[in-house]
CSV table of N, CA and C and ligand atoms in Angstrom, one decimal:
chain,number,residue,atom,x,y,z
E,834,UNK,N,0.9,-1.2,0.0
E,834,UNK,CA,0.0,0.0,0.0
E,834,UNK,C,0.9,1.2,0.0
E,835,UNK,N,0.7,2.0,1.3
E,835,UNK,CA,1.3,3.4,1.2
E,835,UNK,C,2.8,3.2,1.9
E,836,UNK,N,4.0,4.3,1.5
E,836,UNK,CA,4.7,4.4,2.5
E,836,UNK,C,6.0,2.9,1.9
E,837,UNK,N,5.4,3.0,0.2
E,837,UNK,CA,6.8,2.0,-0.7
E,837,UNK,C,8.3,3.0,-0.8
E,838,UNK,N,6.8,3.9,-1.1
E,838,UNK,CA,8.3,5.1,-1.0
E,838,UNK,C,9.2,5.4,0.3
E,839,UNK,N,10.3,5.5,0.1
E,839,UNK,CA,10.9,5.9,1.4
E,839,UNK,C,10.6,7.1,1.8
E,840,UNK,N,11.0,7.8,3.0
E,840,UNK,CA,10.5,9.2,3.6
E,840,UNK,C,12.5,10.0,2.5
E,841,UNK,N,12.0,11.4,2.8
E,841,UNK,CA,13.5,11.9,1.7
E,841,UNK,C,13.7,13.1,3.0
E,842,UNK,N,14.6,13.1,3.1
E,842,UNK,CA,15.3,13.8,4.4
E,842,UNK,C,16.5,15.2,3.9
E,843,UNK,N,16.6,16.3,4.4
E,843,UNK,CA,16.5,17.3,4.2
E,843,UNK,C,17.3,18.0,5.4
E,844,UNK,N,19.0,18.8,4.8
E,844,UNK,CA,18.9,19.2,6.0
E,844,UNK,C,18.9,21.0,5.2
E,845,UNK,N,18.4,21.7,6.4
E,845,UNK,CA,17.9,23.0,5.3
E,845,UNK,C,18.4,24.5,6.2
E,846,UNK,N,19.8,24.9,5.8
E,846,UNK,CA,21.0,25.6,6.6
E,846,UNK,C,20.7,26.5,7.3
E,847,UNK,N,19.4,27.0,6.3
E,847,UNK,CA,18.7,28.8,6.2
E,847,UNK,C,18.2,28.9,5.8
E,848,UNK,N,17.3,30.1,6.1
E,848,UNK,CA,15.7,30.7,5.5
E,848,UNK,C,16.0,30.2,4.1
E,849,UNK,N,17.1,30.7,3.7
E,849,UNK,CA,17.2,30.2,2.0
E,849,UNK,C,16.9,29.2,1.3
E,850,UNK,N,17.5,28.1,2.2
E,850,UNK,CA,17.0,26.7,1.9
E,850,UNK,C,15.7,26.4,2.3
E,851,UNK,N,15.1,27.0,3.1
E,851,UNK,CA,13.8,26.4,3.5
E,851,UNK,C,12.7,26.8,2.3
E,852,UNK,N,13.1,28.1,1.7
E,852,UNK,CA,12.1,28.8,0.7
E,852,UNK,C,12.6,28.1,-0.7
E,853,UNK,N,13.7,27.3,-1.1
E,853,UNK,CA,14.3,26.3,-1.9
E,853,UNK,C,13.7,25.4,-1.8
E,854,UNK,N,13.6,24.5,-0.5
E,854,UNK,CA,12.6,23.3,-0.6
E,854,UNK,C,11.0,23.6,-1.1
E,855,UNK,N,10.6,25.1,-0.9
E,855,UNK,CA,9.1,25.2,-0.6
E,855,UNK,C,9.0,24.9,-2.7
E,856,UNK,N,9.9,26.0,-3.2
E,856,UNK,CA,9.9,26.3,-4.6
E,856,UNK,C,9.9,24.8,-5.4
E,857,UNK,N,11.0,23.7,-4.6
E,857,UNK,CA,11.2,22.4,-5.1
E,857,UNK,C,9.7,21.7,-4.9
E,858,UNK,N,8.7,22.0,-3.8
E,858,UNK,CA,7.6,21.4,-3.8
E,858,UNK,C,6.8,22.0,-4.8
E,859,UNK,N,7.1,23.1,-5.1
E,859,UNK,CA,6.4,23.3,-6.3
E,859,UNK,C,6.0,23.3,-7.2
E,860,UNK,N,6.9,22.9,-7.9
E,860,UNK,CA,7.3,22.0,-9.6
E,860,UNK,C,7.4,21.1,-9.2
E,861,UNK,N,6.9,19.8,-8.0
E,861,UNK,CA,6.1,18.7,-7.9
E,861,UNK,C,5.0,18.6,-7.3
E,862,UNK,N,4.3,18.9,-7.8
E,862,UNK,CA,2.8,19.3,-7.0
E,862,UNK,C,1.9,19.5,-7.9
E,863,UNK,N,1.1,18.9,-8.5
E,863,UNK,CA,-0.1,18.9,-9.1
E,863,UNK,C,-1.8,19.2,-8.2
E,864,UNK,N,-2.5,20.0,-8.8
E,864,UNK,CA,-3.7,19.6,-8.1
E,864,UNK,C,-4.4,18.5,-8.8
E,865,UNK,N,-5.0,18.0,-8.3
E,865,UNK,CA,-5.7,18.5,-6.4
E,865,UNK,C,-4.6,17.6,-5.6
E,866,UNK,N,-3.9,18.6,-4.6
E,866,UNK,CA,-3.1,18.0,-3.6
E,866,UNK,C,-3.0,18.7,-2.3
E,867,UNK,N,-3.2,17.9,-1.4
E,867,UNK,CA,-3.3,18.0,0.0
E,867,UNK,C,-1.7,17.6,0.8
E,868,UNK,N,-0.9,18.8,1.4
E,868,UNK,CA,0.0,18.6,1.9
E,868,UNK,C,-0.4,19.0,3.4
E,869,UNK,N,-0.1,18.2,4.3
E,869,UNK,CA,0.0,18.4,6.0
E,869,UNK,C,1.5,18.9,6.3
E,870,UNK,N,1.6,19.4,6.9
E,870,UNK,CA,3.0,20.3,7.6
E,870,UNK,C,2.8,20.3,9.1
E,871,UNK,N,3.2,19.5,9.6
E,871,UNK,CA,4.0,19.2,10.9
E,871,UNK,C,5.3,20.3,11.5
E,872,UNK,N,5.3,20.4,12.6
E,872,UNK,CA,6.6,21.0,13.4
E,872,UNK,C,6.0,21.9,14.3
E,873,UNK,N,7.0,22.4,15.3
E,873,UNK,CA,6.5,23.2,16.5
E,873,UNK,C,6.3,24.5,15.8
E,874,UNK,N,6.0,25.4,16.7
E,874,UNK,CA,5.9,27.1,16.3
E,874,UNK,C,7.1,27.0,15.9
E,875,UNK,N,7.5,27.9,15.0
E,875,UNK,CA,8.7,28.3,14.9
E,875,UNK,C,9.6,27.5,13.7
E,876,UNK,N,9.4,26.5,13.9
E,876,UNK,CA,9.9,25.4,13.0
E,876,UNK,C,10.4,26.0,11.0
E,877,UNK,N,9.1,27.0,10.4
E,877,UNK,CA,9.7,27.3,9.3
E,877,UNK,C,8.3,26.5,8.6
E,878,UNK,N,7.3,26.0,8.8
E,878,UNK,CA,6.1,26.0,8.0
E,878,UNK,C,5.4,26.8,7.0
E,879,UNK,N,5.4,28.3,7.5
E,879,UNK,CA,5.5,28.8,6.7
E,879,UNK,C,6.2,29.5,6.2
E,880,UNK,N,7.2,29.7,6.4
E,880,UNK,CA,8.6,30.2,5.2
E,880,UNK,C,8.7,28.9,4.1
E,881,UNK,N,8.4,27.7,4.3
E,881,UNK,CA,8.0,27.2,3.0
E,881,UNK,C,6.9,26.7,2.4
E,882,UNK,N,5.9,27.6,2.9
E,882,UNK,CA,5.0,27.7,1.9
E,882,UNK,C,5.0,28.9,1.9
E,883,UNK,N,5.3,29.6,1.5
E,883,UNK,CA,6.2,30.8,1.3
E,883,UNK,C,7.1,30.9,0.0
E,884,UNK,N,7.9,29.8,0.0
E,884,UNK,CA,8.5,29.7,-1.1
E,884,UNK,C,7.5,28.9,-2.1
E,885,UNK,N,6.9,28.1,-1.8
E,885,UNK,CA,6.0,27.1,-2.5
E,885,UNK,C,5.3,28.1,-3.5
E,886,UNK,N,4.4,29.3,-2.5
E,886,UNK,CA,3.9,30.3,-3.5
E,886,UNK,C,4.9,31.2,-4.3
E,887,UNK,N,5.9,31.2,-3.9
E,887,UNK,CA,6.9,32.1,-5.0
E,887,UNK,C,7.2,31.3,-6.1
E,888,UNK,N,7.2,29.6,-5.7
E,888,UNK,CA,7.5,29.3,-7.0
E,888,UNK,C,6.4,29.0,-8.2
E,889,UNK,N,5.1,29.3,-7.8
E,889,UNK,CA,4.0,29.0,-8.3
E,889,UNK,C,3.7,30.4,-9.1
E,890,UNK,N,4.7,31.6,-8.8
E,890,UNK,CA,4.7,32.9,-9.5
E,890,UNK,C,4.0,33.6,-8.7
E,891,UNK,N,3.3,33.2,-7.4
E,891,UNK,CA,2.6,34.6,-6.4
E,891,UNK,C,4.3,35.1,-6.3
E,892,UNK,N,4.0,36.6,-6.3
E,892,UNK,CA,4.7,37.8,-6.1
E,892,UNK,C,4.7,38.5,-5.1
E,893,UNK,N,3.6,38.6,-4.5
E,893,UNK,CA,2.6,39.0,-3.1
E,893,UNK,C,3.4,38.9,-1.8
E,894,UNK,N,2.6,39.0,-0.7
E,894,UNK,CA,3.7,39.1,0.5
E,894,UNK,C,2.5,37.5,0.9
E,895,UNK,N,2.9,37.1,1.8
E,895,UNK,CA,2.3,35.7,2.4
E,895,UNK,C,2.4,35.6,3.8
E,896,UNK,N,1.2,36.4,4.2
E,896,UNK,CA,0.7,35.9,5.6
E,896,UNK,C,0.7,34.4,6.4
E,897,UNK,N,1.3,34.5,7.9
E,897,UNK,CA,0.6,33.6,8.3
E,897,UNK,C,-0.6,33.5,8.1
E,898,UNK,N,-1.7,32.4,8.1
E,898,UNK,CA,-3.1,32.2,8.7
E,898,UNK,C,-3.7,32.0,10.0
E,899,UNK,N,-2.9,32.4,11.2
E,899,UNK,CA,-2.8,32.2,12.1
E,899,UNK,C,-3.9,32.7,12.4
E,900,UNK,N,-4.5,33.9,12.4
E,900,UNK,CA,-5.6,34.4,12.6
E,900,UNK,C,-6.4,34.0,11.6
E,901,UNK,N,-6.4,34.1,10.4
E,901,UNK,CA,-7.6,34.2,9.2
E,901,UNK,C,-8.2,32.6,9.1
E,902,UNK,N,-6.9,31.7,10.1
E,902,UNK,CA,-7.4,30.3,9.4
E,902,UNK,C,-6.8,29.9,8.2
E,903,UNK,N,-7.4,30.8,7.2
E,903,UNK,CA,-7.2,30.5,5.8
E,903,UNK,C,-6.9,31.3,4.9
E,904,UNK,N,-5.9,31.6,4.5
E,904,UNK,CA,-5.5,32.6,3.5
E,904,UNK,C,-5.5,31.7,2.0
E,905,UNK,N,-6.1,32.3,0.8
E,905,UNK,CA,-6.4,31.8,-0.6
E,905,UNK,C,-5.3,32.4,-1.5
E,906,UNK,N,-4.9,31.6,-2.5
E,906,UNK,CA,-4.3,32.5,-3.2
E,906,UNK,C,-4.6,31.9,-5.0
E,907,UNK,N,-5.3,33.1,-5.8
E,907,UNK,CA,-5.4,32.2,-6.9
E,907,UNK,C,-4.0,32.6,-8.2
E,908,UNK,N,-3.5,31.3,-8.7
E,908,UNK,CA,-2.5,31.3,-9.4
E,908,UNK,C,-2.5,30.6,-10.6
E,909,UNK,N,-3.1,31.3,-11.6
E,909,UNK,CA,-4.0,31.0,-13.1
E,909,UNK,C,-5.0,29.8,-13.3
E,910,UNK,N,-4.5,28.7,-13.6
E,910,UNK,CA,-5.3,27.2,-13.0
E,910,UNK,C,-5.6,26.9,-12.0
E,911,UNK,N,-4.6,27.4,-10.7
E,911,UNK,CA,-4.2,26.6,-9.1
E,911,UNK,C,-5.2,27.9,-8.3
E,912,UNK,N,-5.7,27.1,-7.5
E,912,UNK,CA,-5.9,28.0,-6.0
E,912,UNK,C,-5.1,27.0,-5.1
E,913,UNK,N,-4.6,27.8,-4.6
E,913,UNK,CA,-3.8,27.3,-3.5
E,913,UNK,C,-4.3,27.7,-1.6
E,914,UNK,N,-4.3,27.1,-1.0
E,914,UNK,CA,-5.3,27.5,0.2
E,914,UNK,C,-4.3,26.7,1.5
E,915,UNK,N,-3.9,28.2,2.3
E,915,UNK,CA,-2.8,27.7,2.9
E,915,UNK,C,-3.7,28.0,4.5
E,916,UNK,N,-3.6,27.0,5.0
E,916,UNK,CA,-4.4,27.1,6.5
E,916,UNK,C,-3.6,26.7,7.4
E,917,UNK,N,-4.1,27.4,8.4
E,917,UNK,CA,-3.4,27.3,9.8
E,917,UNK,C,-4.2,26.9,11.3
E,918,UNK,N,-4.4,25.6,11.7
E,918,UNK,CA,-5.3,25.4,12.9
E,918,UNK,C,-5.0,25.6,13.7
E,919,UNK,N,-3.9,26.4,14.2
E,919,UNK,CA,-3.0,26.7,15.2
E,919,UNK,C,-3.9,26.5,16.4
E,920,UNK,N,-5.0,28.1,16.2
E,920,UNK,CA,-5.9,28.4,17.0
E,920,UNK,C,-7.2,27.7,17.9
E,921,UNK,N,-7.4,26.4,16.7
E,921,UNK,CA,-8.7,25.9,16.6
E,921,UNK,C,-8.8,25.6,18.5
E,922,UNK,N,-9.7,26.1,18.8
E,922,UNK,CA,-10.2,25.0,20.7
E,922,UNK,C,-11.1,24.3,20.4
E,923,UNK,N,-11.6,23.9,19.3
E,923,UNK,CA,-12.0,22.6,18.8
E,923,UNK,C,-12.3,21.9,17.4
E,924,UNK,N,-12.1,21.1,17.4
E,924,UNK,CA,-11.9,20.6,16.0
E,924,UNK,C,-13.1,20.9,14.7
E,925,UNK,N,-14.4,20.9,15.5
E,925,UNK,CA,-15.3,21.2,15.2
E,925,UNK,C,-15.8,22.6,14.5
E,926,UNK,N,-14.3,23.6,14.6
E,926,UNK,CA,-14.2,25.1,13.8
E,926,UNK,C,-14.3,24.7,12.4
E,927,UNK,N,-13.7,23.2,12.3
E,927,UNK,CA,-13.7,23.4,10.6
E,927,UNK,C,-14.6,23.5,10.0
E,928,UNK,N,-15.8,22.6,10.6
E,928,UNK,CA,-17.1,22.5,9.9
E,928,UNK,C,-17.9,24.2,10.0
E,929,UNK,N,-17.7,24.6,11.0
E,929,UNK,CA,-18.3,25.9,11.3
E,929,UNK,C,-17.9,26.8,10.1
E,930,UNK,N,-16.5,26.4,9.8
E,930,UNK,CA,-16.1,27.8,8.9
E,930,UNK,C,-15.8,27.1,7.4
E,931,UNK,N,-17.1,25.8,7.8
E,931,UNK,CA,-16.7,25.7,5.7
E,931,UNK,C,-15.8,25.1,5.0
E,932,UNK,N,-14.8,24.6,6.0
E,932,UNK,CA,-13.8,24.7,5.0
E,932,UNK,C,-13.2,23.3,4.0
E,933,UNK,N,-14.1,22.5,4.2
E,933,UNK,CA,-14.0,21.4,3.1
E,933,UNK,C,-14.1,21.7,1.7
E,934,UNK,N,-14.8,22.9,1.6
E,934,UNK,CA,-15.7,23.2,0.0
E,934,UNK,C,-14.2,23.9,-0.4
E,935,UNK,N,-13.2,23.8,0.1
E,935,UNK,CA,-11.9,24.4,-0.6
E,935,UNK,C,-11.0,23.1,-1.1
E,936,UNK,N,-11.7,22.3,-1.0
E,936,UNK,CA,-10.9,20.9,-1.5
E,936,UNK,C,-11.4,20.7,-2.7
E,937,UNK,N,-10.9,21.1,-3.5
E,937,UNK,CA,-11.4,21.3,-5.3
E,937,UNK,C,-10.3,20.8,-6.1
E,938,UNK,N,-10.8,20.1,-6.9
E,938,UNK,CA,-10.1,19.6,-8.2
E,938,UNK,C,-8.7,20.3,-8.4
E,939,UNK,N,-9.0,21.6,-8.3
E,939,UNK,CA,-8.0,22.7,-9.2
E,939,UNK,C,-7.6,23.0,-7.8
E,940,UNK,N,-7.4,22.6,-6.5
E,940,UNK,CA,-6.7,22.8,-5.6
E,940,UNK,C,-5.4,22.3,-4.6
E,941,UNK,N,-4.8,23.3,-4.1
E,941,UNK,CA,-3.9,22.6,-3.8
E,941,UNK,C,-3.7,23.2,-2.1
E,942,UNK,N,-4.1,22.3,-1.1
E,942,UNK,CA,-4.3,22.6,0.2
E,942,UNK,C,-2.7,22.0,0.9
E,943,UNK,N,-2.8,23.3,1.2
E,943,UNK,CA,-1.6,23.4,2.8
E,943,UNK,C,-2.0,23.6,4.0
E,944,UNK,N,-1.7,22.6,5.4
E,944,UNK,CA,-2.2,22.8,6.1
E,944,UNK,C,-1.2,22.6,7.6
E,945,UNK,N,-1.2,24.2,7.9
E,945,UNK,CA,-0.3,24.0,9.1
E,945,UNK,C,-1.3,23.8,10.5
E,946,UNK,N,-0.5,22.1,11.2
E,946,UNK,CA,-1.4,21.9,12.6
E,946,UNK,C,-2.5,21.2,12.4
E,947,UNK,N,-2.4,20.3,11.1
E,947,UNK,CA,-3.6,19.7,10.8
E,947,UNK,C,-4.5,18.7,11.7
E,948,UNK,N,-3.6,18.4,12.7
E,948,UNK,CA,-4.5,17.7,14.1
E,948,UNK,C,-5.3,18.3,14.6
E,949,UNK,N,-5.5,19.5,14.8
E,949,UNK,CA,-6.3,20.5,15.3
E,949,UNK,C,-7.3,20.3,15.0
E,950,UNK,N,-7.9,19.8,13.7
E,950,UNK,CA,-9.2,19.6,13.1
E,950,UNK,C,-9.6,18.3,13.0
E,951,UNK,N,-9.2,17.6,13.9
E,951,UNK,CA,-9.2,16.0,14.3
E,951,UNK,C,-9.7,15.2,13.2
E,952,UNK,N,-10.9,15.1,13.0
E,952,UNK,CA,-11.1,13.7,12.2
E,952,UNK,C,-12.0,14.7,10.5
E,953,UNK,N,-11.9,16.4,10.4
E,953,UNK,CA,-12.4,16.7,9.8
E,953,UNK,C,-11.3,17.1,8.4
E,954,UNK,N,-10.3,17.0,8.6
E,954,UNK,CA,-9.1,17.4,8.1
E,954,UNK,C,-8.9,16.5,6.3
E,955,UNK,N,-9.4,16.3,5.4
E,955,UNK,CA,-8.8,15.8,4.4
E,955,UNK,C,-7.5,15.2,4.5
E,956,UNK,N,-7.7,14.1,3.9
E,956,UNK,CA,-6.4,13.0,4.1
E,956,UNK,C,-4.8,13.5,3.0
E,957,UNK,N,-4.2,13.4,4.4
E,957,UNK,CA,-2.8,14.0,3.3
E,957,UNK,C,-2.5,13.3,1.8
E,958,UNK,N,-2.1,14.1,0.8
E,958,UNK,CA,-1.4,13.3,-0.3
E,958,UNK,C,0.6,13.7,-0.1
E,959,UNK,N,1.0,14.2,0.8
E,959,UNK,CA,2.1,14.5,1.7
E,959,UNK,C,2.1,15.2,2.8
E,960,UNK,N,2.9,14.3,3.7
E,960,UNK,CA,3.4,14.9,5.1
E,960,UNK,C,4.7,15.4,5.4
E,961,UNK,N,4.8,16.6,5.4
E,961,UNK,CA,6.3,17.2,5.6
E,961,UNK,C,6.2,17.7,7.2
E,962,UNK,N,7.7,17.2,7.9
E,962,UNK,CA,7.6,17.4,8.9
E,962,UNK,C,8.9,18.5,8.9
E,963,UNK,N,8.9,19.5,9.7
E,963,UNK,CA,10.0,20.2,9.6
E,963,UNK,C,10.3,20.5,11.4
E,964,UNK,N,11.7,20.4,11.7
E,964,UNK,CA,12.0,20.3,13.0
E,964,UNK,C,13.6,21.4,13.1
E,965,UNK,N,13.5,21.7,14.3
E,965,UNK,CA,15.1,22.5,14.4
E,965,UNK,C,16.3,21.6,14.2
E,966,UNK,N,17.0,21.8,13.7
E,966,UNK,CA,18.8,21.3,14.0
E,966,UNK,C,19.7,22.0,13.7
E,967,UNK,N,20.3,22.2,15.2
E,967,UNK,CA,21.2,23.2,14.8
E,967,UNK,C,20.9,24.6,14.9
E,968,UNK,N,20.9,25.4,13.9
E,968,UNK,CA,20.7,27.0,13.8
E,968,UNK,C,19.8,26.8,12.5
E,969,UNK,N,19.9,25.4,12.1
E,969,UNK,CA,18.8,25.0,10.9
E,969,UNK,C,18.1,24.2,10.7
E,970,UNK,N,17.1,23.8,10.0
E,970,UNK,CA,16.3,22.7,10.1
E,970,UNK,C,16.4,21.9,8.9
E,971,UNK,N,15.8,20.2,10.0
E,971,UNK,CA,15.7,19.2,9.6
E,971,UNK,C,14.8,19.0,8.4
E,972,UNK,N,14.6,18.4,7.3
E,972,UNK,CA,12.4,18.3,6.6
E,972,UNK,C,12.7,16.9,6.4
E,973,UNK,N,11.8,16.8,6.9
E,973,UNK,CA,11.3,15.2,5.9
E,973,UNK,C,9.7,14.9,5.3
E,974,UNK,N,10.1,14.7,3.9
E,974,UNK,CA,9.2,14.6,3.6
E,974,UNK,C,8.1,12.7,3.1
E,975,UNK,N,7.1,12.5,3.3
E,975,UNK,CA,6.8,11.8,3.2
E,975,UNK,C,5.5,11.5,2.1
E,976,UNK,N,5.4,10.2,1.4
E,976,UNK,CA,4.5,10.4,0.2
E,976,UNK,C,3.0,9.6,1.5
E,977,UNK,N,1.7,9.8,1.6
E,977,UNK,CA,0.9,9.2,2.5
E,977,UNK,C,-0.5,9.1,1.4
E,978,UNK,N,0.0,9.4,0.2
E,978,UNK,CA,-1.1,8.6,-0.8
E,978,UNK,C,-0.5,8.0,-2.3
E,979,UNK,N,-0.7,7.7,-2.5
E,979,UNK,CA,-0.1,7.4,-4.1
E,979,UNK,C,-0.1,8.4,-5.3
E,980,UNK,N,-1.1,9.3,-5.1
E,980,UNK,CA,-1.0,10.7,-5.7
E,980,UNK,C,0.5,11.4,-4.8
E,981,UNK,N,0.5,11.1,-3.9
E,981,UNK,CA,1.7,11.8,-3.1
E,981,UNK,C,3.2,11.4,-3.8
E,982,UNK,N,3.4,9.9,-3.7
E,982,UNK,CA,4.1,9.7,-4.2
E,982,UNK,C,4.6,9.3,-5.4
E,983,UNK,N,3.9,9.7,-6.2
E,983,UNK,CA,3.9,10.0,-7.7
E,983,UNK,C,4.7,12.0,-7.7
E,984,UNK,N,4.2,12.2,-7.1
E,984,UNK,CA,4.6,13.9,-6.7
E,984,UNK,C,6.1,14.0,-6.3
E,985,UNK,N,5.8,13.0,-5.3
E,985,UNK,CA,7.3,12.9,-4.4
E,985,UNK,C,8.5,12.4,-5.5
E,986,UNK,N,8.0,11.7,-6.4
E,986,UNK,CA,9.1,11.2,-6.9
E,986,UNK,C,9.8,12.2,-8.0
E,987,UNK,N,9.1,13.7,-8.1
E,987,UNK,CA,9.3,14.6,-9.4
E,987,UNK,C,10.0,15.5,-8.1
E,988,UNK,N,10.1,15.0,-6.7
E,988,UNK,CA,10.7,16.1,-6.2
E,988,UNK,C,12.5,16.0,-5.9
E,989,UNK,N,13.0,17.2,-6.6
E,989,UNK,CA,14.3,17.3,-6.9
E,989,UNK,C,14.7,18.5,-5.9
E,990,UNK,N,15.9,18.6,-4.9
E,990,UNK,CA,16.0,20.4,-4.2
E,990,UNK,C,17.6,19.5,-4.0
E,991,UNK,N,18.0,20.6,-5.1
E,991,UNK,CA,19.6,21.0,-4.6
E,991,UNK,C,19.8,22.0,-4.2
E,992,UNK,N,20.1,21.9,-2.8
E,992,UNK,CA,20.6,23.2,-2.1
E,992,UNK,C,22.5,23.5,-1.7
U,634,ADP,N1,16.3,26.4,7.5
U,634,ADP,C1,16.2,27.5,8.4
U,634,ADP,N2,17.2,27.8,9.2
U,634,ADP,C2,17.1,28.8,10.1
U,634,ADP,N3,16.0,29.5,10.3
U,634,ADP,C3,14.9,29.2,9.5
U,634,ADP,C4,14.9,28.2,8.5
U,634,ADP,N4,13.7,28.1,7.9
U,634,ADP,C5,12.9,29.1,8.5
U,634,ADP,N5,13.6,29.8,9.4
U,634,ADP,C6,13.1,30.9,10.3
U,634,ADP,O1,12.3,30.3,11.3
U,634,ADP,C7,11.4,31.3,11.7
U,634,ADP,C8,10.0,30.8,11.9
U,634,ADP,O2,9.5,30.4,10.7
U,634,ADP,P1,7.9,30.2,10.4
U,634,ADP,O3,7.9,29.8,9.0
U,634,ADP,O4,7.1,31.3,10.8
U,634,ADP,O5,7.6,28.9,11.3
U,634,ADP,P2,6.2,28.1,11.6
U,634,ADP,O6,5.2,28.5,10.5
U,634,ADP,O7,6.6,26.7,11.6
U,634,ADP,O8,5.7,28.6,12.9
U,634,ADP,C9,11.5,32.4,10.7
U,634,ADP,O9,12.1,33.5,11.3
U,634,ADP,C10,12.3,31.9,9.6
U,634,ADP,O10,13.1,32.8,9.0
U,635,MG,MG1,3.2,29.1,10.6
């Protein structure tokens, strides 16, 4: 089943590299794809999806969602929909605020703290976990559907 693929490990020096890997998820990532992002506060979740949108050609500045939840961004074919459950005090915010109806064909969902939304969360097609080491961080990324790892295998980051 899942998980033929091996996990691809990452060590990432500086901001630089971290917005390198986001750009490398980029140009592997088809919609409709669901990526979960794991790590503590601080970790660099979104500094790469950050880069992820720069390599997709947003130009824009890129909010946390920390507050909004959900920040959208549309990028000619792609909506891309970068959420944050940081906040949630119960899992049950998701349904309140809708937010399945953003799982669209032509989409491509990022979700920082995806436990937060317990069992309402759309099932990953990648899990990247990003952790400190060092003065820089660790990623690993993992394929957790077969759309994932069809993706994962186009993913190339030389840093
Ligand atoms: N590879 C890295 N090495 C060192 N610092 C990094 C790296 N990647 C990101 N950072 C820094 O980590 C800080 C927190 O990043 P952020 O993306 O907001 O984390 P998160 O969304 O996981 O809470 C930012 O100041 C960012 O510049
Ligand atoms: Mg964040």
């Amino acid at each position: 089943m899942m998980s033929q693929t091996p996990a691809r490990d990452y060590l990432l020096a500086d901001e630089a590299a971290t917005l390198a890997a986001g750009q490398a998820l980029a140009r592997a990532l088809t919609a409709p794809a669901v990526v979960w992002l794991y790590g503590d506060l601080g970790a660099g979740k979104t500094t790469l999806v950050r880069g992820l949108l720069r390599g997709l050609g947003h130009t824009g500045a890129v909010k946390s969602p920390t507050y909004a939840i959900v920040e959208s961004y549309d990028l000619g074919a792609q909506h891309v929909h970068h959420f944050d459950l940081y906040r949630f005090a119960d899992p049950d915010e998701w349904l309140d605020a809708g937010l399945s109806d953003l799982f669209r064909p032509d989409s491509l969902c990022l979700i920082e703290w995806p436990l937060q939304g317990g069992g309402h969360v759309p099932a990953a097609d990648v899990a990247l976990t990003l952790s400190h080491h060092g003065e820089g961080r660790h990623l690993r990324l993992e394929a957790a559907s077969t759309r994932g790892a069809h993706c994962l295998s186009d993913f190339h980051l030389d840093l």
